[in-house]
Coordinates of C-alpha atoms in Angstrom, one line a residue:
M1 CA 111.6 87.0 167.7
N2 CA 112.6 85.5 170.7
L3 CA 114.0 86.6 174.3
S4 CA 117.4 86.3 172.9
T5 CA 116.9 88.8 170.0
L6 CA 114.9 91.2 172.4
R7 CA 118.0 91.2 174.6
N8 CA 120.0 92.6 171.9
D9 CA 117.3 94.6 169.9
I10 CA 116.3 96.7 173.0
P11 CA 119.6 98.3 173.7
A12 CA 120.3 98.6 170.1
G13 CA 116.9 100.5 169.6
V14 CA 117.8 102.9 172.3
V15 CA 121.5 103.6 171.0
V16 CA 119.7 104.3 167.4
F17 CA 117.3 106.3 169.0
L18 CA 119.9 108.7 171.0
V19 CA 121.8 109.1 167.6
A20 CA 118.7 109.9 165.3
L21 CA 117.2 112.3 167.8
P22 CA 120.1 115.1 167.6
L23 CA 120.3 114.5 163.7
S24 CA 116.3 114.7 163.4
L25 CA 116.2 117.9 165.2
G26 CA 119.1 119.1 163.5
I27 CA 118.0 118.4 160.0
A28 CA 114.7 119.9 160.6
Q29 CA 116.2 123.3 161.9
A30 CA 118.8 123.3 159.1
S31 CA 116.0 123.1 156.4
G32 CA 114.2 126.0 158.1
L33 CA 111.4 123.9 159.4
P34 CA 109.9 123.5 163.1
P35 CA 111.9 120.6 164.9
F36 CA 108.6 118.7 165.5
V37 CA 108.9 118.1 161.6
G38 CA 112.2 116.4 162.0
L39 CA 110.7 114.2 164.7
L40 CA 107.6 113.3 162.6
T41 CA 109.9 112.3 159.7
G42 CA 111.8 110.2 162.1
V43 CA 108.8 108.3 163.2
I44 CA 107.5 107.7 159.6
G45 CA 110.9 106.3 158.6
G46 CA 111.2 104.4 162.0
I47 CA 107.8 102.7 162.0
V48 CA 106.1 102.6 158.7
V49 CA 109.2 102.2 156.3
T50 CA 110.7 99.7 158.7
M51 CA 107.4 97.6 158.6
L52 CA 107.3 97.7 154.8
S53 CA 111.5 97.3 154.2
P54 CA 112.9 94.0 153.2
S55 CA 115.8 94.9 155.3
R56 CA 116.3 93.9 158.9
Y57 CA 118.7 96.5 159.9
A58 CA 118.4 99.8 157.7
V59 CA 117.1 102.7 159.7
S60 CA 115.2 105.2 157.6
G61 CA 114.3 109.1 158.5
P62 CA 115.5 112.4 157.5
A63 CA 118.8 112.3 155.8
A64 CA 121.2 115.2 155.9
G65 CA 122.0 114.9 152.5
L66 CA 118.8 115.9 151.2
V67 CA 118.8 119.3 153.7
T68 CA 120.2 121.6 150.5
I69 CA 117.6 120.2 148.2
V70 CA 114.8 120.9 150.4
V71 CA 116.3 124.6 151.3
G72 CA 116.3 125.2 147.7
A73 CA 113.2 123.7 146.8
M74 CA 111.3 126.0 149.3
E75 CA 113.2 129.0 147.9
T76 CA 111.9 128.0 144.4
L77 CA 108.5 127.3 145.3
G78 CA 108.0 129.9 148.0
S79 CA 106.1 127.5 150.3
F80 CA 106.5 124.3 152.3
S81 CA 103.2 123.2 151.2
L82 CA 104.3 123.1 147.7
L83 CA 107.3 121.2 148.6
L84 CA 104.7 118.8 150.2
V85 CA 103.1 117.8 146.8
A86 CA 106.4 117.6 145.3
L87 CA 107.1 114.9 148.2
I88 CA 104.3 112.9 147.1
M89 CA 104.9 113.0 143.6
A90 CA 108.5 111.7 144.5
G91 CA 107.2 108.8 146.6
A92 CA 104.8 107.9 144.0
L93 CA 107.9 108.0 141.3
Q94 CA 109.9 105.9 143.8
L95 CA 106.9 103.6 144.2
I96 CA 106.9 103.1 140.4
F97 CA 110.3 102.5 140.1
G98 CA 110.3 99.7 142.7
L99 CA 107.5 98.3 140.6
L100 CA 109.4 98.5 137.4
R101 CA 112.3 96.8 139.0
A102 CA 114.8 99.8 138.6
G103 CA 116.7 99.3 141.3
R104 CA 119.2 97.0 139.5
W105 CA 120.4 100.2 137.6
I106 CA 122.0 101.6 140.7
S107 CA 125.1 99.8 139.5
L108 CA 125.5 102.2 136.3
V109 CA 126.0 105.4 138.6
P110 CA 129.8 105.5 138.7
G111 CA 131.6 105.5 142.1
T112 CA 133.3 108.9 141.4
V113 CA 129.9 110.8 140.6
I114 CA 128.4 109.3 144.2
Q115 CA 131.3 110.3 145.9
G116 CA 131.3 113.9 144.4
M117 CA 127.5 114.2 145.1
L118 CA 128.3 113.5 148.8
A119 CA 131.1 115.6 149.0
A120 CA 129.0 118.4 147.6
I121 CA 126.3 117.9 150.0
G122 CA 128.8 118.1 152.5
I123 CA 130.2 121.4 151.5
L124 CA 126.7 122.9 150.8
L125 CA 125.7 121.8 154.5
I126 CA 128.9 123.5 156.1
M127 CA 128.4 126.5 154.3
Q128 CA 124.9 126.7 155.7
Q129 CA 125.4 125.7 159.2
V130 CA 128.5 128.1 159.8
P131 CA 126.1 131.2 160.2
V132 CA 123.8 129.3 162.7
A133 CA 126.7 127.8 164.6
L134 CA 128.1 131.6 164.9
G135 CA 124.6 132.7 166.1
Y136 CA 124.3 135.0 162.9
Q137 CA 121.1 137.1 163.3
G138 CA 120.9 138.2 159.7
E139 CA 118.9 136.6 157.3
E140 CA 121.5 135.9 154.6
S141 CA 124.0 133.3 154.1
L142 CA 127.6 132.5 154.7
S143 CA 128.8 135.2 152.4
A144 CA 126.9 137.8 154.4
I145 CA 128.8 137.2 157.5
L146 CA 132.2 138.4 155.7
S147 CA 130.7 141.9 155.1
A148 CA 129.0 142.2 158.3
G149 CA 131.4 141.9 160.6
T150 CA 131.1 140.6 164.2
D151 CA 128.1 142.9 165.5
L152 CA 125.3 140.2 164.5
L153 CA 127.3 137.3 165.8
S154 CA 126.8 135.6 169.0
P155 CA 130.1 134.7 171.1
A156 CA 127.9 132.3 173.3
S157 CA 126.8 130.3 170.2
A158 CA 130.2 130.2 168.7
L159 CA 131.4 129.0 172.1
V160 CA 128.7 126.1 172.2
A161 CA 129.2 125.2 168.8
L162 CA 133.2 125.3 169.0
V163 CA 132.7 122.9 172.2
A164 CA 130.2 120.7 170.8
L165 CA 132.5 120.1 167.8
F166 CA 135.7 119.4 169.9
I167 CA 133.4 116.8 171.8
M168 CA 132.5 114.9 168.5
W169 CA 136.0 115.0 167.6
L170 CA 137.2 113.4 171.2
W171 CA 134.6 110.6 170.8
T172 CA 136.6 109.3 167.7
T173 CA 140.2 109.2 169.5
A174 CA 141.7 106.3 170.7
P175 CA 141.3 107.0 174.7
I176 CA 137.5 107.2 174.4
K177 CA 137.1 104.4 172.0
R178 CA 139.0 102.2 174.4
I179 CA 136.3 102.4 177.2
K180 CA 133.4 100.3 176.4
M181 CA 130.8 102.2 178.0
M182 CA 131.8 105.1 175.8
S183 CA 130.5 103.3 172.9
Y184 CA 127.2 103.2 173.7
V185 CA 126.8 106.8 174.4
P186 CA 127.0 108.7 170.7
G187 CA 129.2 111.8 170.4
P188 CA 126.4 113.8 169.0
L189 CA 124.3 113.4 172.0
V190 CA 127.1 114.2 174.2
A191 CA 127.3 117.4 172.3
V192 CA 123.8 118.3 172.1
L193 CA 123.3 117.6 176.1
W194 CA 126.3 120.1 176.5
G195 CA 124.3 122.6 174.5
S196 CA 121.7 122.0 176.9
L197 CA 123.6 122.5 180.4
A198 CA 125.1 125.4 178.8
V199 CA 121.9 126.8 178.3
I200 CA 120.2 125.7 181.5
F201 CA 123.3 127.2 183.7
G202 CA 124.2 129.8 181.3
D203 CA 120.6 131.5 181.8
R204 CA 121.4 131.4 185.4
L205 CA 125.0 132.5 185.7
L206 CA 125.0 134.9 182.4
P207 CA 121.4 135.8 181.4
E208 CA 122.5 138.5 178.9
G209 CA 124.7 135.9 177.1
M210 CA 122.8 133.1 176.9
G211 CA 119.3 134.4 177.2
S212 CA 119.5 135.7 173.4
M213 CA 120.8 132.4 171.9
P214 CA 118.5 131.0 169.5
R215 CA 117.1 127.2 170.5
I216 CA 114.9 124.5 169.7
A217 CA 111.0 125.5 170.0
L218 CA 108.8 122.5 170.2
P219 CA 105.1 122.9 170.9
Q220 CA 103.5 121.1 173.7
F221 CA 100.3 119.0 172.6
D222 CA 97.6 118.9 175.3
S223 CA 95.2 117.3 173.0
V224 CA 95.0 115.5 169.4
D225 CA 93.5 118.7 167.8
E226 CA 96.7 120.5 168.9
L227 CA 98.8 117.5 167.2
G228 CA 96.8 118.3 164.1
A229 CA 97.2 121.8 164.1
Q230 CA 101.1 121.4 163.9
L231 CA 101.0 119.4 160.9
S232 CA 101.3 121.0 157.6
R233 CA 98.9 120.2 154.3
P234 CA 100.1 119.8 150.8
D235 CA 98.7 122.8 148.6
W236 CA 97.3 120.7 145.4
Q237 CA 95.5 123.7 144.1
G238 CA 99.0 125.9 143.7
A239 CA 101.1 122.7 142.6
W240 CA 99.7 121.6 139.4
R241 CA 100.5 124.6 137.3
N242 CA 103.7 125.2 138.7
P243 CA 106.2 123.2 136.5
S244 CA 109.0 123.7 139.1
V245 CA 107.0 121.4 141.2
Y246 CA 107.2 118.6 138.8
L247 CA 111.3 119.0 138.3
I248 CA 111.6 119.0 142.4
A249 CA 109.7 115.7 142.3
V250 CA 112.0 114.1 140.1
T251 CA 115.2 115.7 141.9
L252 CA 113.9 114.4 145.3
A253 CA 112.8 110.9 144.0
L254 CA 116.0 110.3 141.8
V255 CA 118.5 111.4 144.9
A256 CA 116.6 109.8 147.8
S257 CA 116.2 106.5 145.8
L258 CA 120.0 106.9 145.0
E259 CA 121.0 107.7 148.5
T260 CA 118.8 104.8 149.8
L261 CA 120.1 102.1 147.6
L262 CA 123.8 103.1 148.3
S263 CA 123.1 103.1 151.7
Q264 CA 121.8 99.4 151.2
E265 CA 124.9 98.6 149.6
A266 CA 127.1 100.0 152.4
L267 CA 124.9 97.8 154.5
K268 CA 125.9 94.5 153.0
K269 CA 129.4 95.2 153.5
L270 CA 128.6 95.6 157.6
K271 CA 126.2 92.9 158.2
S272 CA 125.2 89.8 155.5
Q273 CA 121.4 89.2 155.4
T274 CA 119.7 86.0 154.0
P275 CA 117.9 86.4 151.7
V276 CA 119.4 89.6 150.3
P277 CA 117.1 92.7 150.7
S278 CA 115.5 93.4 147.2
P279 CA 116.5 97.1 146.3
D280 CA 113.0 97.2 144.6
K281 CA 111.0 96.6 147.6
E282 CA 113.3 98.8 149.2
M283 CA 112.4 101.4 146.8
R284 CA 108.7 100.6 147.1
A285 CA 109.0 100.9 150.9
Q286 CA 111.0 104.4 150.7
G287 CA 107.9 105.6 148.0
V288 CA 105.0 104.8 150.3
G289 CA 107.2 106.8 153.5
N290 CA 107.6 109.5 151.3
M291 CA 104.2 109.8 150.3
L292 CA 102.7 109.6 153.8
S293 CA 105.5 112.1 154.7
G294 CA 104.4 114.4 152.2
F295 CA 100.5 114.0 153.3
L296 CA 101.4 114.7 157.0
G297 CA 103.9 117.4 156.5
G298 CA 107.2 115.8 156.9
L299 CA 110.4 115.8 155.4
P300 CA 111.9 113.5 152.5
I301 CA 112.8 110.0 154.1
T302 CA 116.0 108.0 153.1
A303 CA 117.7 104.8 154.1
V304 CA 120.8 106.5 156.3
I305 CA 123.8 104.6 156.7
V306 CA 124.8 106.4 159.8
R307 CA 122.0 105.3 161.7
S308 CA 121.9 101.8 160.1
S309 CA 125.9 101.2 160.9
V310 CA 124.9 102.3 164.3
N311 CA 122.0 100.0 164.4
V312 CA 124.3 97.1 163.5
N313 CA 127.3 97.9 165.5
A314 CA 125.0 97.9 168.6
G315 CA 124.0 94.4 168.0
A316 CA 120.6 94.5 166.5
R317 CA 119.3 91.0 165.3
S318 CA 115.7 92.1 164.2
K319 CA 113.6 95.1 163.0
V320 CA 112.0 95.4 166.7
S321 CA 115.3 97.7 167.4
I322 CA 114.5 100.1 164.6
L323 CA 110.6 100.2 165.6
L324 CA 111.7 100.9 169.3
H325 CA 113.8 103.8 167.8
G326 CA 110.7 105.2 166.1
V327 CA 108.5 104.6 169.2
L328 CA 110.9 106.5 171.3
L329 CA 111.2 109.6 168.8
L330 CA 107.4 109.7 168.9
L331 CA 107.0 109.6 172.8
C332 CA 109.9 112.3 173.0
G333 CA 108.2 114.9 170.8
L334 CA 104.7 114.2 172.4
F335 CA 105.9 114.2 176.2
F336 CA 109.3 115.7 176.6
S337 CA 109.1 118.9 174.6
D338 CA 110.3 121.0 177.5
L339 CA 113.4 119.0 177.7
L340 CA 114.3 119.3 174.1
N341 CA 113.6 123.2 174.1
T342 CA 116.6 123.4 176.2
I343 CA 118.8 122.6 173.0
P344 CA 120.7 125.6 171.4
L345 CA 120.4 125.7 167.7
A346 CA 124.4 126.1 167.9
S347 CA 125.0 122.5 169.0
L348 CA 122.7 120.9 166.4
A349 CA 124.6 123.0 164.0
A350 CA 127.9 121.9 165.2
V351 CA 126.2 118.3 164.8
L352 CA 125.6 119.1 161.2
L353 CA 128.9 120.5 160.7
Y354 CA 130.6 117.5 161.8
T355 CA 128.4 115.4 159.5
G356 CA 129.1 117.5 156.6
Y357 CA 132.9 117.3 157.4
K358 CA 132.8 113.6 157.1
L359 CA 131.2 113.9 154.0
A360 CA 133.7 116.2 152.4
S361 CA 136.6 115.5 154.3
P362 CA 140.1 116.4 152.7
A363 CA 141.2 113.0 152.9
L364 CA 138.3 112.2 150.2
F365 CA 139.6 114.6 148.1
V366 CA 143.4 113.2 148.4
T367 CA 142.1 109.8 147.6
Q368 CA 140.4 110.8 144.6
W369 CA 143.4 112.8 143.3
R370 CA 145.6 109.8 143.9
M371 CA 143.3 107.5 141.9
G372 CA 144.5 109.7 138.6
L373 CA 142.8 112.1 136.6
P374 CA 140.1 109.8 135.0
Q375 CA 138.8 109.6 138.6
F376 CA 139.4 112.7 140.0
V377 CA 137.9 114.9 137.0
P378 CA 134.4 113.5 137.2
F379 CA 134.5 113.8 140.9
I380 CA 135.7 117.4 141.2
V381 CA 133.5 118.2 138.2
T382 CA 130.1 117.0 140.1
V383 CA 131.4 118.7 143.2
G384 CA 131.4 121.9 141.4
G385 CA 128.2 121.2 139.4
I386 CA 126.0 120.6 142.2
I387 CA 127.3 123.8 144.0
V388 CA 127.0 126.0 141.0
F389 CA 124.0 124.6 139.2
G390 CA 122.1 122.4 141.7
M391 CA 121.9 118.7 142.3
L392 CA 120.2 117.0 139.4
A393 CA 122.2 119.4 137.0
G394 CA 125.5 118.7 138.9
I395 CA 124.9 115.0 139.0
A396 CA 123.9 115.3 135.0
V397 CA 127.3 117.1 134.6
G398 CA 129.4 114.9 136.6
L399 CA 128.0 111.9 134.3
M400 CA 129.0 113.2 131.5
A401 CA 132.5 114.0 132.7
Q402 CA 132.7 110.3 133.4
L403 CA 131.5 109.2 130.4
L404 CA 134.1 111.4 128.4
C405 CA 136.8 110.3 130.4
S406 CA 136.1 106.6 130.5
T407 CA 135.5 107.0 126.7
Y408 CA 139.0 108.7 126.3
K409 CA 140.6 106.1 128.4
S410 CA 138.9 103.2 126.8
H411 CA 139.8 104.5 123.4
H412 CA 143.2 105.4 124.2
N413 CA 143.8 101.6 125.7
A414 CA 141.9 100.1 122.6
L415 CA 145.1 100.1 120.4
Q416 CA 148.8 99.4 121.3
L417 CA 151.9 99.6 119.3
T418 CA 154.9 97.8 120.8
R419 CA 158.4 97.5 118.9
Y420 CA 160.7 94.5 118.7
D421 CA 163.8 95.5 116.6
D422 CA 162.4 96.1 113.3
H423 CA 159.2 94.2 113.7
Y424 CA 156.3 96.2 115.1
V425 CA 153.0 94.8 116.8
V426 CA 149.7 96.4 116.5
R427 CA 147.4 94.9 119.0
F428 CA 143.5 95.5 118.8
H429 CA 142.1 95.3 122.4
Q430 CA 138.6 95.4 121.7
N431 CA 136.1 96.4 118.8
L432 CA 137.0 99.4 116.7
T433 CA 134.6 102.4 115.8
F434 CA 135.2 105.4 113.7
L435 CA 136.1 107.1 116.9
H436 CA 139.5 105.2 117.2
N437 CA 140.5 106.6 114.0
P438 CA 142.7 109.6 115.4
R439 CA 144.4 107.0 117.9
L440 CA 144.9 104.5 114.9
Q441 CA 146.4 107.2 112.7
L442 CA 148.7 108.5 115.3
L443 CA 149.9 105.0 115.8
L444 CA 150.5 104.1 112.1
A445 CA 152.3 107.4 111.5
Q446 CA 154.9 106.1 113.9
I447 CA 155.6 103.0 112.1
P448 CA 159.1 103.6 109.8
D449 CA 159.9 102.0 106.2
N450 CA 161.5 99.0 105.9
C451 CA 160.0 96.9 108.6
V452 CA 157.8 94.0 109.5
V453 CA 154.1 95.0 110.7
I454 CA 152.1 92.0 112.7
A455 CA 148.6 92.7 113.7
E456 CA 147.0 90.9 116.5
H457 CA 143.2 91.8 116.4
D458 CA 141.8 88.3 117.6
N459 CA 140.0 90.6 120.3
A460 CA 138.5 92.9 117.9
E461 CA 135.0 90.9 116.6
Y462 CA 133.7 94.2 115.1
I463 CA 135.9 96.8 112.7
D464 CA 134.1 100.0 111.8
P465 CA 134.3 100.3 107.7
D466 CA 135.9 103.7 108.6
V467 CA 138.7 101.9 110.6
R468 CA 138.9 99.3 107.7
A469 CA 139.3 102.0 105.0
M470 CA 142.6 103.5 107.0
L471 CA 143.9 100.1 107.3
A472 CA 143.6 99.5 103.8
D473 CA 144.9 102.8 102.9
F474 CA 148.0 102.0 104.8
G475 CA 148.3 98.4 103.6
A476 CA 148.2 99.8 100.0
S477 CA 151.5 101.9 100.5
A478 CA 153.2 99.4 102.5
A479 CA 154.9 97.8 99.6
T480 CA 156.1 100.9 97.9
R481 CA 157.7 101.4 101.7
G482 CA 159.2 98.1 102.1
I483 CA 156.9 97.2 104.8
T484 CA 155.7 93.5 105.2
L485 CA 152.5 92.6 106.8
N486 CA 151.5 90.0 108.8
R487 CA 148.0 89.1 109.6
W488 CA 146.7 92.3 108.4
P489 CA 143.0 92.5 109.2
V490 CA 141.8 93.8 105.6
Q491 CA 142.4 92.5 102.5
I492 CA 145.0 94.4 100.4

């Protein structure tokens, strides 16, 4: 580290902090937890995980993609303390994955399943945050709004959320992008600032409308004891005999590892690093971070591509930018709680709605459809499976759908029949097993009498005995049908 890197890292760290602040608060709020939990998680990811991570640019912290898992886990377990035990177990599993060098297996997960997982997370995030954005006062979910009518909705919250969404959209338009200074001010931060200003001035101008709007509630810390009192503790005694804790731990470990490694792969396309960061070391770093987060009362941690890409685009040169963002989050939570408490939940919900839309944009579904049914079917099955059955089961269903589609496509293209006048060429493009019998039988049935059949089987180093038996039967009847065989792969 030298003066030249500091000149780049300090501004980059400030920009990453400005992006991470509203996301950390919003993710905690969306998880049904105090906003301080989101800041705590961001501090652990920004400082502890960064010091252990092999990447100079990957920013770790609470991830929007895990919100639905956290919410579902707390509903299943009944308490945040039990979830913390599952998080510690998940971190231990990630540590074991890294020690076993399991990072290389990320390449086995199909892109369609990954895209389906991200799209499903986006849809669930939208479904979860629409009631918050509308200021819904009930305890039910999105479905309850349709039957409850408008009595329990807050027009002020809806207005704040709509303007916040408009601001974030505006920040993606060409006129704003052409203003260089605007690139250093993240759209989500401006949306959150708008919400704070609406609360501050709304309390004075329209106290009846704005006074009841839900907002952030960060505690003030006058001593270390008060800080410690805000930290939740894992409930070890209630966890050991609860099988759901173990299932949730496995789910968190797998999904968090998947999102981290995918972020690392995406980051390679933005900024090359020498040497290339080891995925196994990254998983070990994430495992330690999640274990510490579970002990201190935080949320699950992953490497997040949104914050990482902001870090790279802001000109970061080393880990100093990420460490600085973690320190700023810590200082903000300790000393600026009064300022953060002016942020309405509706503006944070808008930030997460926008994040969910980017994960599940209509363009993504159109792109997957245009890639053909073998790509679209596993994608849409993964989306539906996660929404209906949950994250782990949905991913498993998507993997099964991809396996079936790939197997069908592979078997369909393994054999080819081509006609040249009265000559027919049967091509074997790969090794053949008994699963290819129906396709082979269909092609052989298309060959008429009194013709020449040529077999090209150089690419098939192995032919299953059942396939050989079918080829032998065809060869035995060839002479009576006036068919001449050339290079037939079995003896007649």
